[in-house]
Amino acid sequence: MKKLINAPDAVLADSLKGVAAAHPELTVDHANRIVYRGTPTRAGKVALVSGGGSGHEPLHGGYVGIGMLDAAIAGEIFTSPTPDQIQEATRVADSGAGVLHIVKNYTGDVMNFEMAAELADAETGVTVATVVVDDDVAVEDSTYTAGRRGVGLTVLLEKIAGAAAEEGQDLAAVEAVAKRVNASGRSMGMALTSGTVPAAGRPTFDLPEDSMEIGVGIHGEPGRHRVPLAPAASIARQLVEPVLADLDFTGAPVIAMLNGMGGSPLIELYLMYGEVAALLETAGVTVARTLVGDYITSLDMAGCSLTLLRADDELLRLWDAPVNTPGLRWGV
Amino acid sequence: MKKLINAPDAVLADSLKGVAAAHPELTVDHANRIVYRGTPTRAGKVALVSGGGSGHEPLHGGYVGIGMLDAAIAGEIFTSPTPDQIQEATRVADSGAGVLHIVKNYTGDVMNFEMAAELADAETGVTVATVVVDDDVAVEDSTYTAGRRGVGLTVLLEKIAGAAAEEGQDLAAVEAVAKRVNASGRSMGMALTSGTVPAAGRPTFDLPEDSMEIGVGIHGEPGRHRVPLAPAASIARQLVEPVLADLDFTGAPVIAMLNGMGGSPLIELYLMYGEVAALLETAGVTVARTLVGDYITSLDMAGCSLTLLRADDELLRLWDAPVNTPGLRWGV
């Protein structure tokens, strides 16, 4: 295992030190492993709180800031944060207008966020609404989920719901737009190589030199099938087709994200997006906004994922609204 | 070799298709492999033109846009663009106010940009000034250079000189600020693994599981020494010490970049920045602005580099000015 780390069990704590040093506009609670905005949630603004296992950077800590999250809770690598951590973030982030929990659909995350929401309500009177993201079309159930996994759409949802909260929409409205995003987006990923969890010290799964995993999860969970390594044009088809088969993306402006899994360089991600864009055009899908890069990763896994969101004027408006986070920034 | 590509000899052309598809605000000349802003250089604005071998994305094409470059020329992977390509970009980008060539110090790049500048002057009457970036403290001469290599500082220089040009400074002034940045910045890199050039099909160099290369170049050129794999804290010392030994960074606001080489995930880059920041603080260096992420890469090499720029109020002001490129964006 070759990594830029000190000890395997110190990776998360050490990385949060770097986040704090690099981003004086954020506040890091090192004891509870929570990243907050540098200034408290303003009175009347709904707070957005998300989190999950680490190893998916910049998700979620990199999306804390104006126009996006108010707090992000970091679990250990590929491990849900605890209800205590989530409750603390919820309590601190709330300004009295309520909190939206954005939860990727993994059994541990869903359970712990639910428990934290109940505790927050019972102990501190914080009103919590929850959106569970389940955009991955690869599998119906998986190693760590009942139902579909939550993957790349989380990034788009945090941006759009964040903009709604920033402009003063109330909790019910922010929850509604978040659920509309979840209903309107789909993702599919693939891996060329396995990532390596530092504490394990070796790749999570074996993927021979001539094979790739289609439909892989962001923790290296098995996907739909293992197939021979293929050219980018073929890989693009294997991502685009299941996404388009699952939801109609024609007749609406689409936000597209071609995401890197952490170990694939940008030259390859752009190349993949070129193949994807050509297929989308042939299929009559109109892409209105695009992201290409590492937005939700799986440690050092080589590979990529595609996320499409069927948008409309309102969702595009919220997408284009100013955002100032380490991972997404424009307009400020 | 596991990569998201079609054929090894089509990587650059295919990747530029993706850039064009993802960034409708840019114009890609596919025949000449030049990325331009979508609108011509406005009359009176000095044009900034850079370029070099591909494989370092987002450098240079990802830095074309408002507040940064007007054109970027893409050579084949790790290969200088030709004088013809550079001359074409120079001719098209010029608005009559002259062109600044930003050239990383590699023998082929320097020679071809120089030839293109002479041709541009003789054939189309374009006035060209040139800044050669040579910030790498690792080695005095190297495989591909006489003198120091140009690496990470190029990103900071393109941003700052771009802002000077955007606000209407003339060619002499933009050249002067670019040269001031080059004189005030230093870099040092390291590799955990070698990148793989697609056409070669195998890693550029052998780096055993228990070793790392300190002072590596962005084409996998040998660095200062090959040493045993070490914890991040030790790696940080081996980057910070030679940089601080080469230039005094105390008593001024410093812009720091902890850059990923392409194959190292963000969680590790933040961890490295945490170590670097602690060392800088101990050394009395005040970091005013920070970038952590993949800004100048070496294909899929795992590793990182550190760049420090000794700034002042004027350089910080230009750094903070609005920029809208695929690779750096704020304020717009």
XYZ file of C-alpha atoms in Angstrom:
664
model
C 0.000 0.000 0.000
C 1.533 3.308 -1.100
C -0.305 6.290 0.305
C 0.430 9.804 1.526
C -0.493 9.031 5.132
C 1.025 8.706 8.578
C -0.632 5.778 10.353
C -3.642 3.988 8.836
C -5.793 4.724 11.889
C -4.941 8.449 11.816
C -5.937 9.157 8.212
C -9.247 10.834 8.958
C -8.029 12.949 11.882
C -4.918 14.012 9.953
C -6.879 14.848 6.837
C -9.291 17.033 8.813
C -6.270 18.971 10.104
C -5.422 19.724 6.507
C -8.990 20.796 5.743
C -8.886 23.179 8.708
C -5.511 24.585 7.656
C -6.493 25.017 4.002
C -9.911 26.530 4.651
C -9.934 29.192 7.365
C -13.471 30.057 6.200
C -14.616 26.713 7.669
C -14.665 25.519 11.275
C -13.608 21.971 12.029
C -14.737 20.254 15.222
C -11.898 17.756 15.423
C -13.295 15.862 18.415
C -16.617 15.191 16.728
C -15.244 15.232 13.161
C -17.682 17.782 11.876
C -16.992 20.498 9.307
C -19.083 23.674 9.731
C -19.232 26.989 7.967
C -17.124 29.591 9.726
C -20.176 31.599 10.741
C -23.293 30.171 12.412
C -26.381 29.488 10.329
C -28.205 32.801 10.046
C -31.536 33.089 11.805
C -34.382 31.817 9.684
C -32.223 29.830 7.258
C -32.866 26.102 7.022
C -29.650 24.216 7.834
C -28.414 21.461 5.542
C -26.547 18.666 7.265
C -25.021 15.715 5.476
C -22.292 13.194 6.103
C -21.310 9.600 5.817
C -18.220 7.469 5.704
C -15.000 9.203 4.678
C -13.059 8.242 1.559
C -15.371 10.061 -0.884
C -13.717 13.489 -0.782
C -14.594 16.225 -1.571
C -17.964 14.773 -0.444
C -19.190 15.831 2.142
C -16.845 18.209 3.984
C -15.788 19.867 0.742
C -19.370 20.959 0.118
C -19.754 23.013 3.289
C -20.100 26.713 2.621
C -22.337 29.430 1.244
C -25.028 27.973 -0.991
C -24.508 24.384 0.017
C -24.133 22.533 3.342
C -24.052 24.023 6.830
C -22.386 20.990 8.373
C -20.843 17.706 7.254
C -20.144 14.806 9.558
C -17.221 12.532 8.750
C -17.444 8.882 9.705
C -14.362 6.708 9.641
C -13.406 5.550 6.161
C -16.385 3.784 4.573
C -18.123 3.780 7.982
C -21.285 5.660 8.949
C -20.953 8.486 11.441
C -22.526 7.765 14.823
C -25.907 9.116 15.942
C -24.070 11.229 18.556
C -21.961 12.934 15.922
C -24.973 13.587 13.717
C -27.054 14.874 16.611
C -24.279 17.294 17.573
C -24.002 18.651 14.029
C -27.769 18.975 13.841
C -27.976 20.851 17.124
C -25.163 23.248 16.257
C -26.287 23.906 12.664
C -29.929 24.624 13.507
C -30.879 28.299 13.618
C -34.459 27.576 14.605
C -35.696 27.071 11.040
C -35.100 23.333 11.047
C -32.550 21.004 9.533
C -32.564 18.919 6.369
C -30.595 15.694 6.652
C -29.207 14.553 3.318
C -28.466 10.854 3.609
C -27.014 8.482 1.049
C -28.960 5.241 1.057
C -26.736 2.870 3.027
C -28.242 0.908 5.884
C -25.890 2.297 8.552
C -26.236 5.894 7.417
C -30.024 5.730 7.205
C -30.307 4.154 10.656
C -27.897 6.543 12.363
C -29.324 9.692 10.782
C -32.820 8.528 11.744
C -31.777 7.944 15.329
C -30.035 11.327 15.437
C -33.136 13.048 14.060
C -35.254 11.511 16.792
C -32.756 12.505 19.478
C -32.466 16.034 18.081
C -36.220 16.420 18.199
C -36.655 14.867 21.643
C -33.686 16.438 23.411
C -33.246 19.827 21.771
C -36.496 20.403 19.913
C -34.868 20.620 16.494
C -37.198 19.860 13.592
C -35.500 17.545 11.119
C -36.614 16.536 7.658
C -34.741 13.879 5.741
C -34.048 13.081 2.121
C -32.510 9.713 1.327
C -30.580 9.698 -1.946
C -30.843 6.493 -3.988
C -29.783 7.246 -7.538
C -27.584 4.286 -8.470
C -29.265 2.238 -11.194
C -26.633 -0.521 -11.061
C -28.318 -2.788 -8.537
C -31.660 -3.040 -6.775
C -30.195 -4.117 -3.444
C -26.530 -4.245 -2.547
C -23.967 -5.238 0.056
C -24.767 -2.275 2.267
C -28.276 -1.260 1.226
C -31.878 -2.225 0.984
C -32.828 -0.563 -2.281
C -30.613 1.469 -4.520
C -27.366 3.027 -3.360
C -26.890 6.762 -3.039
C -23.997 8.010 -5.141
C -23.207 10.941 -7.448
C -26.607 12.621 -7.396
C -25.850 13.562 -3.782
C -23.488 16.278 -5.044
C -26.113 17.834 -7.308
C -28.788 17.562 -4.632
C -26.625 19.263 -1.999
C -25.962 22.128 -4.423
C -29.578 22.657 -5.429
C -31.161 22.201 -2.003
C -28.393 24.401 -0.594
C -29.355 27.202 -2.955
C -33.011 26.854 -1.979
C -32.122 27.127 1.704
C -29.768 30.043 1.061
C -32.514 32.096 -0.559
C -34.739 31.571 2.444
C -37.097 28.771 1.446
C -38.615 27.015 4.454
C -37.927 23.450 5.541
C -40.874 21.926 3.689
C -39.876 23.671 0.467
C -36.208 22.728 0.752
C -37.177 19.134 1.501
C -39.511 19.130 -1.492
C -36.887 20.386 -3.925
C -34.381 17.855 -2.560
C -36.865 15.039 -3.094
C -37.621 16.309 -6.566
C -33.899 16.173 -7.397
C -33.675 12.649 -6.052
C -36.650 11.549 -8.126
C -35.172 13.138 -11.254
C -31.583 11.852 -11.225
C -29.789 8.582 -11.921
C -26.186 7.361 -11.771
C -24.024 4.451 -12.877
C -20.363 3.833 -12.075
C -17.485 1.586 -13.067
C -14.035 0.677 -11.800
C -10.760 -0.166 -13.495
C -9.054 -0.911 -10.183
C -10.016 -1.344 -6.559
C -9.331 1.298 -3.960
C -7.342 0.383 -0.869
C -8.760 1.094 2.588
C -5.755 2.216 4.681
C -6.677 0.048 7.665
C -6.978 -3.014 5.416
C -3.715 -2.323 3.646
C -4.644 -4.130 0.454
C -7.150 -3.604 -2.376
C -10.776 -4.198 -1.377
C -11.353 -6.510 -4.322
C -9.329 -8.283 -6.986
C -9.761 -6.978 -10.499
C -7.517 -8.696 -13.046
C -5.509 -6.607 -15.507
C -7.928 -7.511 -18.337
C -11.192 -6.830 -16.440
C -13.343 -3.990 -15.195
C -16.348 -3.804 -12.880
C -19.496 -2.198 -14.305
C -21.952 -0.797 -11.787
C -19.435 -0.717 -8.954
C -20.393 1.029 -5.718
C -18.393 3.807 -4.086
C -17.090 1.399 -1.457
C -15.980 -1.132 -4.016
C -19.196 -3.113 -3.652
C -19.798 -5.471 -6.577
C -21.746 -4.037 -9.466
C -23.767 -5.589 -12.246
C -21.045 -7.581 -13.877
C -17.359 -7.975 -14.363
C -16.500 -7.691 -18.026
C -13.385 -7.554 -20.178
C -11.547 -4.243 -20.237
C -12.945 -2.236 -23.156
C -12.318 1.032 -24.992
C -13.767 4.226 -23.541
C -16.536 4.299 -26.170
C -17.782 0.931 -24.983
C -17.470 1.893 -21.314
C -19.508 5.023 -22.021
C -22.282 2.915 -23.566
C -22.295 0.676 -20.504
C -22.855 3.722 -18.302
C -25.241 5.712 -20.489
C -27.607 2.924 -21.526
C -28.718 1.773 -18.058
C -29.175 5.377 -16.948
C -31.316 6.273 -19.959
C -33.232 2.992 -19.661
C -34.253 3.921 -16.137
C -35.606 7.434 -16.670
C -36.566 9.597 -19.626
C -34.038 12.393 -19.922
C -35.351 13.856 -23.180
C -37.336 17.058 -23.433
C -35.721 18.750 -20.459
C -32.427 20.497 -19.695
C -30.085 17.959 -18.125
C -27.262 18.483 -15.637
C -24.534 15.925 -16.336
C -21.642 14.935 -14.082
C -18.791 12.726 -15.249
C -17.134 11.944 -11.950
C -13.738 10.450 -11.249
C -13.388 7.773 -8.567
C -10.123 9.216 -7.215
C -7.369 7.448 -9.140
C -8.243 8.428 -12.720
C -6.649 11.601 -14.092
C -8.602 14.449 -15.644
C -7.380 13.733 -19.200
C -9.210 10.392 -19.009
C -12.328 11.893 -17.424
C -12.636 14.457 -20.217
C -12.110 11.702 -22.750
C -14.927 9.718 -21.137
C -17.172 12.758 -21.104
C -16.581 13.214 -24.824
C -17.852 9.680 -25.423
C -20.802 10.166 -23.071
C -21.760 13.498 -24.649
C -21.845 11.946 -28.118
C -24.143 9.159 -26.921
C -26.427 11.603 -25.130
C -26.701 13.737 -28.233
C -27.637 10.705 -30.328
C -30.263 9.804 -27.727
C -31.819 13.259 -27.931
C -30.699 14.338 -24.472
C -29.853 18.036 -24.106
C -27.108 18.736 -21.592
C -27.450 22.213 -20.097
C -24.730 22.078 -17.416
C -21.706 19.835 -16.972
C -19.251 18.848 -14.268
C -16.157 16.794 -15.100
C -13.778 15.883 -12.279
C -13.465 14.210 -8.882
C -16.641 15.065 -6.957
C -17.479 11.833 -5.127
C -14.605 9.417 -4.951
C -13.751 6.003 -3.607
C -10.284 6.527 -2.163
C -7.749 5.778 -4.921
C -10.029 3.656 -7.105
C -9.487 4.198 -10.835
C -12.762 4.527 -12.698
C -15.631 6.911 -13.169
C -19.358 7.382 -12.811
C -22.038 9.193 -14.741
C -24.865 11.130 -13.107
C -27.713 12.752 -15.023
C -30.329 15.041 -13.518
C -33.481 15.892 -15.430
C -33.753 19.562 -14.545
C -36.113 22.427 -15.362
C -35.825 26.216 -15.232
C -36.200 26.264 -11.464
C -33.581 23.596 -10.810
C -31.189 25.274 -13.259
C -31.708 28.582 -11.502
C -30.827 26.987 -8.166
C -27.876 25.188 -9.767
C -26.510 28.483 -11.121
C -26.912 30.321 -7.801
C -23.674 31.388 -6.081
C -21.773 28.724 -4.172
C -18.573 28.981 -2.187
C -17.232 25.661 -0.967
C -13.869 23.930 -1.379
C -15.398 21.521 -3.903
C -17.779 23.740 -5.891
C -17.377 27.472 -6.257
C -18.849 30.075 -8.521
C -20.538 33.472 -8.358
C -18.667 34.515 -5.205
C -2.225 -0.604 -18.607
C -5.749 0.170 -17.387
C -7.022 3.499 -18.614
C -10.276 5.116 -19.711
C -9.175 5.533 -23.325
C -9.922 4.284 -26.805
C -6.628 3.880 -28.671
C -3.330 5.111 -27.168
C -2.664 7.387 -30.143
C -6.134 8.991 -29.913
C -6.005 10.054 -26.271
C -5.323 13.733 -26.860
C -7.803 14.179 -29.716
C -10.503 12.287 -27.814
C -9.905 14.214 -24.620
C -10.198 17.540 -26.449
C -13.613 16.390 -27.725
C -14.645 16.032 -24.096
C -13.296 19.468 -23.218
C -15.312 20.964 -26.081
C -18.461 19.110 -25.044
C -18.129 19.996 -21.361
C -17.249 23.654 -21.864
C -19.391 25.416 -24.455
C -17.883 28.682 -23.172
C -14.576 27.604 -24.766
C -13.690 27.087 -28.427
C -11.540 24.113 -29.346
C -9.559 24.091 -32.603
C -9.323 20.333 -32.969
C -7.027 20.413 -36.009
C -4.434 22.565 -34.264
C -5.222 21.352 -30.749
C -5.722 24.768 -29.294
C -8.238 25.759 -26.620
C -9.486 29.368 -26.857
C -11.992 31.437 -24.934
C -15.367 31.444 -26.653
C -15.110 35.122 -27.496
C -12.106 36.785 -29.164
C -9.627 38.734 -27.048
C -11.137 42.177 -26.568
C -9.360 45.068 -28.258
C -6.573 46.465 -26.109
C -6.272 43.416 -23.843
C -2.924 41.644 -23.760
C -3.416 37.989 -24.708
C -1.943 35.226 -22.570
C -0.910 32.118 -24.455
C 0.534 29.029 -22.833
C 0.833 25.366 -23.624
C 3.087 22.376 -23.513
C 2.884 18.634 -23.574
C -0.421 17.088 -22.537
C -0.781 14.845 -19.507
C -0.756 17.660 -16.930
C -4.477 18.466 -16.911
C -6.087 20.779 -15.999
C -2.909 22.615 -17.114
C -3.045 24.336 -19.636
C -6.417 24.015 -21.414
C -8.294 24.066 -18.114
C -6.961 27.518 -17.369
C -8.412 29.213 -20.437
C -11.114 31.730 -19.614
C -11.861 35.096 -18.065
C -9.030 36.238 -15.835
C -6.523 33.673 -17.000
C -5.359 32.389 -20.415
C -6.670 33.383 -23.837
C -5.321 30.289 -25.551
C -3.635 27.022 -24.612
C -1.819 24.803 -27.060
C -1.799 21.068 -26.409
C 1.202 19.053 -27.508
C 1.046 15.282 -27.611
C 1.457 13.673 -24.210
C 4.703 14.885 -22.631
C 5.710 16.414 -26.005
C 6.111 20.095 -26.827
C 3.619 21.656 -29.201
C 5.091 22.606 -32.581
C 6.060 26.158 -33.568
C 3.218 26.105 -36.111
C 0.621 25.356 -33.441
C 2.001 28.041 -31.161
C 2.192 30.604 -33.953
C -1.434 29.937 -34.860
C -2.611 30.392 -31.263
C -0.558 33.571 -30.978
C -1.991 35.006 -34.180
C -5.588 34.209 -33.260
C -5.349 35.349 -29.637
C -3.699 38.700 -30.363
C -6.033 41.701 -30.286
C -3.278 44.127 -31.218
C -2.066 44.670 -27.662
C 0.531 41.914 -27.840
C 0.850 38.407 -26.475
C 2.576 36.996 -23.413
C 3.927 33.484 -23.891
C 4.050 31.548 -20.639
C 6.521 28.705 -21.110
C 7.555 26.009 -18.677
C 11.327 25.564 -18.789
C 11.783 22.454 -20.916
C 14.191 22.556 -23.834
C 11.606 21.667 -26.475
C 8.986 24.092 -25.176
C 11.439 26.965 -24.892
C 12.784 26.368 -28.408
C 9.388 26.005 -30.054
C 7.796 28.987 -28.302
C 10.834 31.086 -29.249
C 10.570 30.048 -32.875
C 6.823 30.741 -32.863
C 7.394 34.194 -31.353
C 9.852 35.057 -34.108
C 7.477 33.803 -36.794
C 4.538 35.670 -35.263
C 6.535 38.873 -35.278
C 7.945 38.440 -38.789
C 4.841 37.121 -40.537
C 1.937 38.775 -38.761
C 3.514 41.604 -36.795
C 2.417 40.310 -33.411
C 4.506 41.562 -30.494
C 5.356 38.699 -28.170
C 6.911 38.808 -24.729
C 7.909 35.608 -22.967
C 8.200 34.423 -19.392
C 9.945 31.113 -18.786
C 8.841 29.435 -15.556
C 11.589 27.598 -13.659
C 10.424 27.073 -10.101
C 11.435 23.475 -9.342
C 14.144 23.441 -6.671
C 14.708 19.685 -6.979
C 17.489 19.729 -9.559
C 19.682 22.305 -11.249
C 19.568 20.645 -14.670
C 17.417 17.704 -15.666
C 16.586 15.195 -18.361
C 14.666 17.739 -20.404
C 16.025 21.082 -19.254
C 18.988 23.334 -18.977
C 18.355 24.955 -15.631
C 15.429 24.338 -13.350
C 12.177 22.759 -14.513
C 8.932 24.681 -14.684
C 6.222 23.065 -12.588
C 3.464 24.132 -10.170
C 4.210 27.833 -10.072
C 2.949 27.964 -13.656
C -0.627 27.702 -12.329
C -0.212 30.624 -9.943
C 1.583 32.688 -12.568
C -1.133 32.139 -15.174
C -3.751 33.256 -12.642
C -1.942 36.404 -11.530
C -0.686 37.521 -14.945
C -4.145 36.728 -16.312
C -5.725 39.089 -13.819
C -3.239 41.826 -14.717
C -4.076 41.443 -18.402
C -7.804 41.342 -17.686
C -7.714 44.680 -15.913
C -6.007 46.272 -18.893
C -2.326 46.366 -17.958
C -0.080 46.635 -21.022
C 2.298 43.967 -22.285
C 5.348 45.289 -20.431
C 3.424 45.431 -17.162
C 1.915 41.956 -17.566
C 5.338 40.556 -18.451
C 6.839 42.285 -15.412
C 4.287 40.861 -12.980
C 4.719 37.397 -14.504
C 8.497 37.609 -14.046
C 8.029 38.843 -10.506
C 5.869 35.781 -9.763
C 8.494 33.499 -11.278
C 11.228 35.086 -9.177
C 9.131 34.757 -6.016
C 7.953 31.144 -6.183
C 9.463 27.696 -5.662
C 8.224 24.104 -5.945
C 9.215 20.568 -5.016
C 7.464 17.320 -5.934
C 7.492 13.630 -5.103
C 6.084 10.399 -6.484
C 4.787 7.224 -4.899
C 4.249 5.567 -8.280
C 5.102 6.224 -11.893
C 2.539 7.403 -14.387
C 1.985 5.415 -17.565
C 2.203 7.122 -20.951
C -0.549 5.516 -23.058
C 1.671 5.059 -26.112
C 4.312 3.331 -24.001
C 1.808 1.081 -22.263
C 3.883 0.592 -19.133
C 5.055 2.761 -16.236
C 7.720 5.315 -17.174
C 9.962 4.215 -14.321
C 10.175 1.439 -11.787
C 9.509 2.403 -8.213
C 9.552 -0.522 -5.784
C 6.731 -0.947 -3.266
C 8.966 0.292 -0.443
C 10.368 3.376 -2.239
C 9.421 6.866 -3.303
C 11.078 9.443 -5.557
C 11.757 12.855 -3.984
C 12.089 15.766 -6.386
C 10.420 13.951 -9.265
C 9.548 15.922 -12.394
C 6.106 16.107 -13.951
C 7.154 13.717 -16.714
C 8.542 11.178 -14.290
C 12.069 12.526 -14.658
C 14.344 11.451 -11.830
C 14.477 13.733 -8.843
C 16.995 14.256 -6.094
C 16.953 10.820 -4.608
C 15.029 7.641 -4.214
C 14.343 6.975 -0.577
C 12.377 4.507 1.524
C 8.631 5.075 1.676
C 7.960 7.267 4.719
C 5.039 8.700 6.682
C 3.354 11.855 5.402
C 5.040 13.972 8.082
C 8.457 12.952 6.777
C 7.421 13.446 3.144
C 6.201 16.937 4.039
C 9.597 17.779 5.552
C 11.317 16.556 2.402
C 9.205 18.965 0.340
C 9.130 21.963 2.667
C 12.804 22.079 3.637
C 14.326 22.408 0.151
C 11.720 25.025 -0.802
C 12.387 27.134 2.297
C 16.158 26.661 1.897
C 15.966 28.195 -1.561
C 14.016 31.382 -0.847
C 12.958 33.326 2.220
C 9.198 33.031 2.581
C 8.922 34.804 5.929
C 7.608 38.321 6.376
C 5.215 38.203 3.435
C 1.805 36.706 2.686
C 2.363 33.371 0.949
C 0.169 31.567 -1.568
C 0.536 27.812 -1.057
C -0.487 25.025 -3.412
C -0.482 21.365 -2.411
C -0.932 19.734 -5.769
C -1.850 16.156 -6.610
C 0.001 14.372 -9.407
C -3.166 12.724 -10.779
C -3.407 9.390 -8.995
C -3.583 10.519 -5.358
C -7.036 11.138 -3.877
C -8.054 14.350 -2.149
C -8.153 12.800 1.335
C -4.395 12.209 1.047
C -3.712 15.657 -0.407
C -5.493 17.347 2.500
C -3.588 15.143 4.899
C -0.322 16.225 3.256
C -1.371 19.856 3.415
C -2.013 19.501 7.139
C 1.578 18.329 7.604
C 2.945 21.060 5.336
C 0.933 23.788 7.086
C 2.282 22.758 10.488
C 5.878 22.920 9.207
C 5.302 26.298 7.580
C 3.843 27.686 10.775
C 6.853 26.471 12.751
C 9.128 28.114 10.182
C 7.328 31.442 10.573
C 5.729 31.373 7.139
C 2.282 32.980 6.911
C -0.012 31.333 4.383
C -2.582 33.801 3.045
C -4.200 31.674 0.297
C -4.282 27.944 -0.312
C -5.057 25.509 -3.113
C -5.297 21.781 -2.431
C -6.086 19.471 -5.329
C -5.031 18.350 -8.812
C -3.809 21.466 -10.624
C -0.774 20.233 -12.574
C -0.612 16.489 -12.925
C 1.519 13.793 -14.435
C -1.051 11.431 -15.924
C -1.935 8.853 -13.266
C 1.180 9.266 -11.120
C 0.492 9.008 -7.389
C 2.260 11.725 -5.442
C 2.159 15.431 -4.806
C 4.044 18.663 -5.060
C 4.298 21.807 -2.994
C 4.462 25.293 -4.482
C 4.958 28.452 -2.429
C 4.715 31.982 -3.779
C 6.001 34.915 -1.765
C 3.247 37.426 -2.477
C 2.445 40.983 -1.491
C -0.727 43.075 -1.451
C -0.622 43.576 -5.208
C -0.117 39.890 -6.038
C -2.865 38.921 -3.571
C -5.212 41.426 -5.166
C -4.548 39.902 -8.594
C -4.898 36.393 -7.130
C -8.301 37.280 -5.663
C -9.590 38.856 -8.887
C -12.453 37.022 -10.627
C -11.533 33.981 -12.691
C -13.732 31.693 -14.731
C -11.955 28.661 -16.132
C -12.636 24.923 -15.866
C -9.743 24.547 -13.421
C -10.003 27.701 -11.290
C -13.187 29.643 -10.752
C -14.301 32.311 -8.353
C -15.948 35.713 -8.322
C -18.005 35.013 -11.457
